[in-house]
Amino acid sequence: MRLHYLQHVPFENPGSILFWAEDNDHEITSTQLYQNEPLPQHHEYDWLVIMGGPMNIYEEDLYPWLTAEKVFIREAIETGKVVIGLCLGGQLIADVIGGKVTQNPVKEIGWLPVRLSDQARLSPLFSFFPEQPVVFQWHGDTFSILPEEAQCIAESDACNHQAFIYKNRVFGFQYHLENTASIIESLVENCRAEMIPGAYVQLPEELLAHPEYIEQCNTWMRRFLTQLEQMDREGIL
């Protein structure tokens, strides 16, 4: 399987997704958009992973590559690729499928619980998650409106839409399951100014104090990807 990922800043890479792909001998390629690297042709990859980043989806004036990226993501979905978006990546997916991305009422930064829907936990893709997994959050915006074809599968007290599925092959997550300790350290180093005290914003020390959460989230991500690959291979997505 050929996995391609889109990266928006040097300090947010796919983390445990890369380890999973390497362990399974998958081909890995990337586009570093902040370096203005060219996007691939759609026949050159099978799965697309879209990473997070501190920019907003509507900041094309500051980040001109956002315009071409949105077209690319829309085409990837239309051609039937498996597409996984994380944080900003999930917001970009929501935007191109007809949803709306706006500022969330509050920022979420830190280790916080989400609630998976009963329907989601019946799916083999999510059946191994607890009802309220603790996940890593770092966002101010969110996909506040989703089109009818998109199924919201998770929520939290601070954010109504935490994850969604679109056409069985497209997955948008507001939160992060892929982050490693080094990625979290880099986020704190590069984005500390965003950590304005609030009800759902934790201190930098708390973000770095939970290796057990990192390990658990990485395990969930690996199990999700393994099940997704099996269902994709069997043609049942």
PDB file of C-alpha atoms in Angstrom:
ATOM      1  CA  MET A   1       0.000   0.000   0.000  1.00  0.00           C
ATOM      2  CA  ARG A   2       1.210   3.508  -0.829  1.00  0.00           C
ATOM      3  CA  LEU A   3       0.598   6.169   1.825  1.00  0.00           C
ATOM      4  CA  HIS A   4       1.058   9.838   1.014  1.00  0.00           C
ATOM      5  CA  TYR A   5       0.813  12.618   3.580  1.00  0.00           C
ATOM      6  CA  LEU A   6       0.496  16.384   3.418  1.00  0.00           C
ATOM      7  CA  GLN A   7       2.502  18.280   6.036  1.00  0.00           C
ATOM      8  CA  HIS A   8       1.909  21.958   6.817  1.00  0.00           C
ATOM      9  CA  VAL A   9       4.703  22.792   9.277  1.00  0.00           C
ATOM     10  CA  PRO A  10       8.013  21.045  10.046  1.00  0.00           C
ATOM     11  CA  PHE A  11       7.027  20.117  13.614  1.00  0.00           C
ATOM     12  CA  GLU A  12       3.762  18.235  12.904  1.00  0.00           C
ATOM     13  CA  ASN A  13       4.463  14.959  11.117  1.00  0.00           C
ATOM     14  CA  PRO A  14       2.299  11.796  11.153  1.00  0.00           C
ATOM     15  CA  GLY A  15       4.063  10.366  14.197  1.00  0.00           C
ATOM     16  CA  SER A  16       2.786   6.886  15.022  1.00  0.00           C
ATOM     17  CA  ILE A  17       1.124   6.628  11.591  1.00  0.00           C
ATOM     18  CA  LEU A  18       4.604   6.570  10.077  1.00  0.00           C
ATOM     19  CA  PHE A  19       5.738   3.873  12.500  1.00  0.00           C
ATOM     20  CA  TRP A  20       2.692   1.770  11.568  1.00  0.00           C
ATOM     21  CA  ALA A  21       3.339   2.215   7.845  1.00  0.00           C
ATOM     22  CA  GLU A  22       7.018   1.352   8.221  1.00  0.00           C
ATOM     23  CA  ASP A  23       6.242  -1.730  10.302  1.00  0.00           C
ATOM     24  CA  ASN A  24       3.881  -2.934   7.567  1.00  0.00           C
ATOM     25  CA  ASP A  25       6.358  -2.235   4.740  1.00  0.00           C
ATOM     26  CA  HIS A  26       4.113   0.365   3.127  1.00  0.00           C
ATOM     27  CA  GLU A  27       5.541   2.912   0.723  1.00  0.00           C
ATOM     28  CA  ILE A  28       5.581   6.385   2.309  1.00  0.00           C
ATOM     29  CA  THR A  29       5.757   9.659   0.405  1.00  0.00           C
ATOM     30  CA  SER A  30       4.976  13.213   1.429  1.00  0.00           C
ATOM     31  CA  THR A  31       4.389  16.761   0.291  1.00  0.00           C
ATOM     32  CA  GLN A  32       5.918  19.405   2.538  1.00  0.00           C
ATOM     33  CA  LEU A  33       3.546  22.231   1.649  1.00  0.00           C
ATOM     34  CA  TYR A  34       5.414  24.839   3.707  1.00  0.00           C
ATOM     35  CA  GLN A  35       8.356  24.215   1.370  1.00  0.00           C
ATOM     36  CA  ASN A  36       6.117  24.597  -1.704  1.00  0.00           C
ATOM     37  CA  GLU A  37       6.729  21.015  -2.806  1.00  0.00           C
ATOM     38  CA  PRO A  38       4.552  19.794  -5.682  1.00  0.00           C
ATOM     39  CA  LEU A  39       1.519  17.614  -5.060  1.00  0.00           C
ATOM     40  CA  PRO A  40       1.543  14.089  -6.550  1.00  0.00           C
ATOM     41  CA  GLN A  41      -0.722  12.681  -9.209  1.00  0.00           C
ATOM     42  CA  HIS A  42      -3.618  10.761  -7.711  1.00  0.00           C
ATOM     43  CA  HIS A  43      -2.563   7.484  -9.319  1.00  0.00           C
ATOM     44  CA  GLU A  44       0.708   7.644  -7.382  1.00  0.00           C
ATOM     45  CA  TYR A  45      -0.751   6.835  -3.949  1.00  0.00           C
ATOM     46  CA  ASP A  46      -3.542   4.814  -2.293  1.00  0.00           C
ATOM     47  CA  TRP A  47      -4.158   6.526   1.042  1.00  0.00           C
ATOM     48  CA  LEU A  48      -3.918  10.226   1.832  1.00  0.00           C
ATOM     49  CA  VAL A  49      -3.190  11.557   5.339  1.00  0.00           C
ATOM     50  CA  ILE A  50      -3.587  15.299   5.962  1.00  0.00           C
ATOM     51  CA  MET A  51      -1.761  16.681   8.962  1.00  0.00           C
ATOM     52  CA  GLY A  52      -2.480  19.484  11.407  1.00  0.00           C
ATOM     53  CA  GLY A  53      -0.964  22.922  11.605  1.00  0.00           C
ATOM     54  CA  PRO A  54      -1.334  26.300  13.340  1.00  0.00           C
ATOM     55  CA  MET A  55      -2.839  28.040  10.304  1.00  0.00           C
ATOM     56  CA  ASN A  56      -6.559  28.272   9.570  1.00  0.00           C
ATOM     57  CA  ILE A  57      -8.165  26.826   6.446  1.00  0.00           C
ATOM     58  CA  TYR A  58      -9.264  30.268   5.208  1.00  0.00           C
ATOM     59  CA  GLU A  59      -5.819  31.928   5.387  1.00  0.00           C
ATOM     60  CA  GLU A  60      -4.998  31.540   1.698  1.00  0.00           C
ATOM     61  CA  ASP A  61      -3.476  35.038   1.604  1.00  0.00           C
ATOM     62  CA  LEU A  62      -0.846  33.955   4.135  1.00  0.00           C
ATOM     63  CA  TYR A  63      -0.515  30.378   2.866  1.00  0.00           C
ATOM     64  CA  PRO A  64      -1.225  30.383  -0.901  1.00  0.00           C
ATOM     65  CA  TRP A  65      -0.702  26.612  -1.157  1.00  0.00           C
ATOM     66  CA  LEU A  66      -3.977  26.105   0.734  1.00  0.00           C
ATOM     67  CA  THR A  67      -5.899  26.791  -2.476  1.00  0.00           C
ATOM     68  CA  ALA A  68      -4.250  23.979  -4.444  1.00  0.00           C
ATOM     69  CA  GLU A  69      -4.353  21.696  -1.416  1.00  0.00           C
ATOM     70  CA  LYS A  70      -8.134  22.018  -1.130  1.00  0.00           C
ATOM     71  CA  VAL A  71      -8.565  21.138  -4.816  1.00  0.00           C
ATOM     72  CA  PHE A  72      -6.239  18.159  -4.352  1.00  0.00           C
ATOM     73  CA  ILE A  73      -8.164  16.876  -1.316  1.00  0.00           C
ATOM     74  CA  ARG A  74     -11.489  17.214  -3.133  1.00  0.00           C
ATOM     75  CA  GLU A  75     -10.114  15.262  -6.086  1.00  0.00           C
ATOM     76  CA  ALA A  76      -8.702  12.567  -3.785  1.00  0.00           C
ATOM     77  CA  ILE A  77     -12.144  12.071  -2.253  1.00  0.00           C
ATOM     78  CA  GLU A  78     -13.844  12.049  -5.644  1.00  0.00           C
ATOM     79  CA  THR A  79     -11.454   9.394  -6.948  1.00  0.00           C
ATOM     80  CA  GLY A  80     -12.283   7.095  -4.016  1.00  0.00           C
ATOM     81  CA  LYS A  81      -9.072   7.310  -2.002  1.00  0.00           C
ATOM     82  CA  VAL A  82      -8.965   6.529   1.687  1.00  0.00           C
ATOM     83  CA  VAL A  83      -8.465   9.981   3.239  1.00  0.00           C
ATOM     84  CA  ILE A  84      -7.635  10.689   6.886  1.00  0.00           C
ATOM     85  CA  GLY A  85      -7.519  14.257   8.204  1.00  0.00           C
ATOM     86  CA  LEU A  86      -6.133  15.234  11.605  1.00  0.00           C
ATOM     87  CA  CYS A  87      -7.089  18.543  13.234  1.00  0.00           C
ATOM     88  CA  LEU A  88      -6.440  21.083  10.442  1.00  0.00           C
ATOM     89  CA  GLY A  89      -6.584  18.127   8.050  1.00  0.00           C
ATOM     90  CA  GLY A  90     -10.066  17.226   9.268  1.00  0.00           C
ATOM     91  CA  GLN A  91     -11.146  20.841   8.901  1.00  0.00           C
ATOM     92  CA  LEU A  92      -9.858  20.951   5.323  1.00  0.00           C
ATOM     93  CA  ILE A  93     -11.851  17.812   4.494  1.00  0.00           C
ATOM     94  CA  ALA A  94     -14.980  19.292   6.066  1.00  0.00           C
ATOM     95  CA  ASP A  95     -14.552  22.447   4.006  1.00  0.00           C
ATOM     96  CA  VAL A  96     -14.178  20.710   0.634  1.00  0.00           C
ATOM     97  CA  ILE A  97     -17.168  18.394   1.179  1.00  0.00           C
ATOM     98  CA  GLY A  98     -19.494  21.309   1.877  1.00  0.00           C
ATOM     99  CA  GLY A  99     -19.195  21.775   5.624  1.00  0.00           C
ATOM    100  CA  LYS A 100     -18.244  24.915   7.486  1.00  0.00           C
ATOM    101  CA  VAL A 101     -15.189  25.630   9.628  1.00  0.00           C
ATOM    102  CA  THR A 102     -15.487  28.365  12.255  1.00  0.00           C
ATOM    103  CA  GLN A 103     -13.930  29.368  15.541  1.00  0.00           C
ATOM    104  CA  ASN A 104     -14.940  27.019  18.333  1.00  0.00           C
ATOM    105  CA  PRO A 105     -16.517  28.709  21.385  1.00  0.00           C
ATOM    106  CA  VAL A 106     -13.385  27.781  23.386  1.00  0.00           C
ATOM    107  CA  LYS A 107      -9.907  26.511  22.682  1.00  0.00           C
ATOM    108  CA  GLU A 108      -9.077  22.917  23.533  1.00  0.00           C
ATOM    109  CA  ILE A 109      -5.430  22.254  24.311  1.00  0.00           C
ATOM    110  CA  GLY A 110      -4.341  19.224  26.288  1.00  0.00           C
ATOM    111  CA  TRP A 111      -5.445  15.744  27.285  1.00  0.00           C
ATOM    112  CA  LEU A 112      -9.229  15.788  27.258  1.00  0.00           C
ATOM    113  CA  PRO A 113     -12.005  13.194  26.903  1.00  0.00           C
ATOM    114  CA  VAL A 114     -14.299  12.827  23.912  1.00  0.00           C
ATOM    115  CA  ARG A 115     -17.505  10.798  23.691  1.00  0.00           C
ATOM    116  CA  LEU A 116     -17.823   8.322  20.846  1.00  0.00           C
ATOM    117  CA  SER A 117     -21.307   7.693  19.513  1.00  0.00           C
ATOM    118  CA  ASP A 118     -22.963   4.335  20.135  1.00  0.00           C
ATOM    119  CA  GLN A 119     -23.100   3.770  16.377  1.00  0.00           C
ATOM    120  CA  ALA A 120     -19.366   4.387  16.003  1.00  0.00           C
ATOM    121  CA  ARG A 121     -18.506   1.892  18.723  1.00  0.00           C
ATOM    122  CA  LEU A 122     -20.465  -0.782  16.848  1.00  0.00           C
ATOM    123  CA  SER A 123     -18.039  -0.402  13.930  1.00  0.00           C
ATOM    124  CA  PRO A 124     -14.932  -2.632  13.919  1.00  0.00           C
ATOM    125  CA  LEU A 125     -12.962   0.557  13.251  1.00  0.00           C
ATOM    126  CA  PHE A 126     -13.818   1.961  16.685  1.00  0.00           C
ATOM    127  CA  SER A 127     -15.200  -0.950  18.739  1.00  0.00           C
ATOM    128  CA  PHE A 128     -11.980  -1.204  20.790  1.00  0.00           C
ATOM    129  CA  PHE A 129     -12.193   2.419  21.981  1.00  0.00           C
ATOM    130  CA  PRO A 130     -13.657   3.128  25.418  1.00  0.00           C
ATOM    131  CA  GLU A 131     -16.802   5.202  25.560  1.00  0.00           C
ATOM    132  CA  GLN A 132     -14.851   8.324  26.543  1.00  0.00           C
ATOM    133  CA  PRO A 133     -11.236   8.058  25.388  1.00  0.00           C
ATOM    134  CA  VAL A 134      -8.774  10.694  26.573  1.00  0.00           C
ATOM    135  CA  VAL A 135      -7.140  12.209  23.493  1.00  0.00           C
ATOM    136  CA  PHE A 136      -4.759  15.032  22.635  1.00  0.00           C
ATOM    137  CA  GLN A 137      -6.374  18.301  21.577  1.00  0.00           C
ATOM    138  CA  TRP A 138      -4.882  21.471  20.135  1.00  0.00           C
ATOM    139  CA  HIS A 139      -7.372  23.587  18.230  1.00  0.00           C
ATOM    140  CA  GLY A 140      -9.259  26.878  18.187  1.00  0.00           C
ATOM    141  CA  ASP A 141     -11.317  26.317  15.034  1.00  0.00           C
ATOM    142  CA  THR A 142     -13.509  23.322  14.299  1.00  0.00           C
ATOM    143  CA  PHE A 143     -15.831  21.853  11.658  1.00  0.00           C
ATOM    144  CA  SER A 144     -18.955  23.397  13.173  1.00  0.00           C
ATOM    145  CA  ILE A 145     -21.285  22.354  10.335  1.00  0.00           C
ATOM    146  CA  LEU A 146     -21.080  19.058   8.451  1.00  0.00           C
ATOM    147  CA  PRO A 147     -23.011  18.066   5.319  1.00  0.00           C
ATOM    148  CA  GLU A 148     -25.809  15.521   5.652  1.00  0.00           C
ATOM    149  CA  GLU A 149     -23.654  12.779   4.099  1.00  0.00           C
ATOM    150  CA  ALA A 150     -21.085  13.117   6.903  1.00  0.00           C
ATOM    151  CA  GLN A 151     -21.716  11.132  10.082  1.00  0.00           C
ATOM    152  CA  CYS A 152     -20.481  12.775  13.280  1.00  0.00           C
ATOM    153  CA  ILE A 153     -19.069  10.037  15.514  1.00  0.00           C
ATOM    154  CA  ALA A 154     -17.626  11.944  18.479  1.00  0.00           C
ATOM    155  CA  GLU A 155     -18.230  15.032  20.598  1.00  0.00           C
ATOM    156  CA  SER A 156     -16.942  16.681  23.753  1.00  0.00           C
ATOM    157  CA  ASP A 157     -18.221  19.193  26.301  1.00  0.00           C
ATOM    158  CA  ALA A 158     -16.254  21.913  24.549  1.00  0.00           C
ATOM    159  CA  CYS A 159     -16.780  20.937  20.897  1.00  0.00           C
ATOM    160  CA  ASN A 160     -19.869  19.367  19.292  1.00  0.00           C
ATOM    161  CA  HIS A 161     -18.045  17.811  16.348  1.00  0.00           C
ATOM    162  CA  GLN A 162     -14.888  15.890  17.218  1.00  0.00           C
ATOM    163  CA  ALA A 163     -14.787  13.317  14.406  1.00  0.00           C
ATOM    164  CA  PHE A 164     -16.748  12.327  11.332  1.00  0.00           C
ATOM    165  CA  ILE A 165     -16.954   9.731   8.570  1.00  0.00           C
ATOM    166  CA  TYR A 166     -17.830  10.615   4.988  1.00  0.00           C
ATOM    167  CA  LYS A 167     -18.719   8.049   2.318  1.00  0.00           C
ATOM    168  CA  ASN A 168     -17.178   5.257   4.440  1.00  0.00           C
ATOM    169  CA  ARG A 169     -13.629   6.057   3.205  1.00  0.00           C
ATOM    170  CA  VAL A 170     -13.000   9.573   4.509  1.00  0.00           C
ATOM    171  CA  PHE A 171     -12.249  10.287   8.176  1.00  0.00           C
ATOM    172  CA  GLY A 172     -11.904  13.649   9.871  1.00  0.00           C
ATOM    173  CA  PHE A 173     -10.574  13.903  13.417  1.00  0.00           C
ATOM    174  CA  GLN A 174     -10.432  17.133  15.402  1.00  0.00           C
ATOM    175  CA  TYR A 175      -8.110  15.474  17.907  1.00  0.00           C
ATOM    176  CA  HIS A 176      -4.768  13.692  17.649  1.00  0.00           C
ATOM    177  CA  LEU A 177      -4.058  10.002  18.198  1.00  0.00           C
ATOM    178  CA  GLU A 178      -0.801  10.057  16.248  1.00  0.00           C
ATOM    179  CA  ASN A 179       1.278  12.456  18.311  1.00  0.00           C
ATOM    180  CA  THR A 180       4.511  11.261  19.884  1.00  0.00           C
ATOM    181  CA  ALA A 181       6.291  12.882  22.826  1.00  0.00           C
ATOM    182  CA  SER A 182       8.653  14.721  20.478  1.00  0.00           C
ATOM    183  CA  ILE A 183       5.755  16.163  18.467  1.00  0.00           C
ATOM    184  CA  ILE A 184       4.050  17.409  21.627  1.00  0.00           C
ATOM    185  CA  GLU A 185       7.321  18.945  22.819  1.00  0.00           C
ATOM    186  CA  SER A 186       7.649  20.710  19.455  1.00  0.00           C
ATOM    187  CA  LEU A 187       4.070  21.972  19.619  1.00  0.00           C
ATOM    188  CA  VAL A 188       4.704  23.483  23.036  1.00  0.00           C
ATOM    189  CA  GLU A 189       7.945  25.039  21.799  1.00  0.00           C
ATOM    190  CA  ASN A 190       6.495  26.487  18.581  1.00  0.00           C
ATOM    191  CA  CYS A 191       2.912  27.297  19.576  1.00  0.00           C
ATOM    192  CA  ARG A 192       3.186  28.245  23.245  1.00  0.00           C
ATOM    193  CA  ALA A 193       1.598  31.656  22.523  1.00  0.00           C
ATOM    194  CA  GLU A 194      -1.697  29.883  21.793  1.00  0.00           C
ATOM    195  CA  MET A 195      -1.832  28.466  25.321  1.00  0.00           C
ATOM    196  CA  ILE A 196      -3.952  31.232  26.806  1.00  0.00           C
ATOM    197  CA  PRO A 197      -5.420  30.042  30.121  1.00  0.00           C
ATOM    198  CA  GLY A 198      -8.953  28.725  29.797  1.00  0.00           C
ATOM    199  CA  ALA A 199     -11.326  26.038  31.001  1.00  0.00           C
ATOM    200  CA  TYR A 200     -10.040  23.564  28.406  1.00  0.00           C
ATOM    201  CA  VAL A 201      -6.425  24.707  28.104  1.00  0.00           C
ATOM    202  CA  GLN A 202      -3.850  22.835  30.159  1.00  0.00           C
ATOM    203  CA  LEU A 203      -0.396  23.972  31.231  1.00  0.00           C
ATOM    204  CA  PRO A 204       2.614  22.927  29.132  1.00  0.00           C
ATOM    205  CA  GLU A 205       3.831  20.748  31.996  1.00  0.00           C
ATOM    206  CA  GLU A 206       0.601  18.744  31.958  1.00  0.00           C
ATOM    207  CA  LEU A 207       0.787  18.129  28.202  1.00  0.00           C
ATOM    208  CA  LEU A 208       4.206  16.548  28.678  1.00  0.00           C
ATOM    209  CA  ALA A 209       3.403  14.634  31.856  1.00  0.00           C
ATOM    210  CA  HIS A 210       1.394  11.741  30.413  1.00  0.00           C
ATOM    211  CA  PRO A 211       3.458   9.193  28.465  1.00  0.00           C
ATOM    212  CA  GLU A 212       0.733   6.646  29.243  1.00  0.00           C
ATOM    213  CA  TYR A 213      -1.803   8.722  27.262  1.00  0.00           C
ATOM    214  CA  ILE A 214       0.599   8.966  24.329  1.00  0.00           C
ATOM    215  CA  GLU A 215       1.136   5.207  24.312  1.00  0.00           C
ATOM    216  CA  GLN A 216      -2.591   4.510  24.527  1.00  0.00           C
ATOM    217  CA  CYS A 217      -3.498   6.945  21.733  1.00  0.00           C
ATOM    218  CA  ASN A 218      -0.766   5.531  19.494  1.00  0.00           C
ATOM    219  CA  THR A 219      -2.103   2.026  20.147  1.00  0.00           C
ATOM    220  CA  TRP A 220      -5.622   3.095  19.212  1.00  0.00           C
ATOM    221  CA  MET A 221      -4.315   4.689  16.030  1.00  0.00           C
ATOM    222  CA  ARG A 222      -2.440   1.536  15.040  1.00  0.00           C
ATOM    223  CA  ARG A 223      -5.503  -0.637  15.638  1.00  0.00           C
ATOM    224  CA  PHE A 224      -7.696   1.762  13.660  1.00  0.00           C
ATOM    225  CA  LEU A 225      -5.271   1.785  10.722  1.00  0.00           C
ATOM    226  CA  THR A 226      -4.843  -1.996  10.767  1.00  0.00           C
ATOM    227  CA  GLN A 227      -8.601  -2.548  10.731  1.00  0.00           C
ATOM    228  CA  LEU A 228      -9.078   0.113   8.066  1.00  0.00           C
ATOM    229  CA  GLU A 229      -6.459  -1.503   5.845  1.00  0.00           C
ATOM    230  CA  GLN A 230      -8.095  -4.919   6.239  1.00  0.00           C
ATOM    231  CA  MET A 231     -11.523  -3.540   5.332  1.00  0.00           C
ATOM    232  CA  ASP A 232     -10.065  -1.622   2.400  1.00  0.00           C
ATOM    233  CA  ARG A 233      -8.258  -4.731   1.140  1.00  0.00           C
ATOM    234  CA  GLU A 234     -11.451  -6.775   1.435  1.00  0.00           C
ATOM    235  CA  GLY A 235     -13.481  -4.141  -0.389  1.00  0.00           C
ATOM    236  CA  ILE A 236     -15.968  -3.580   2.444  1.00  0.00           C
ATOM    237  CA  LEU A 237     -15.484   0.144   3.082  1.00  0.00           C
TER     238      LEU A 237
END
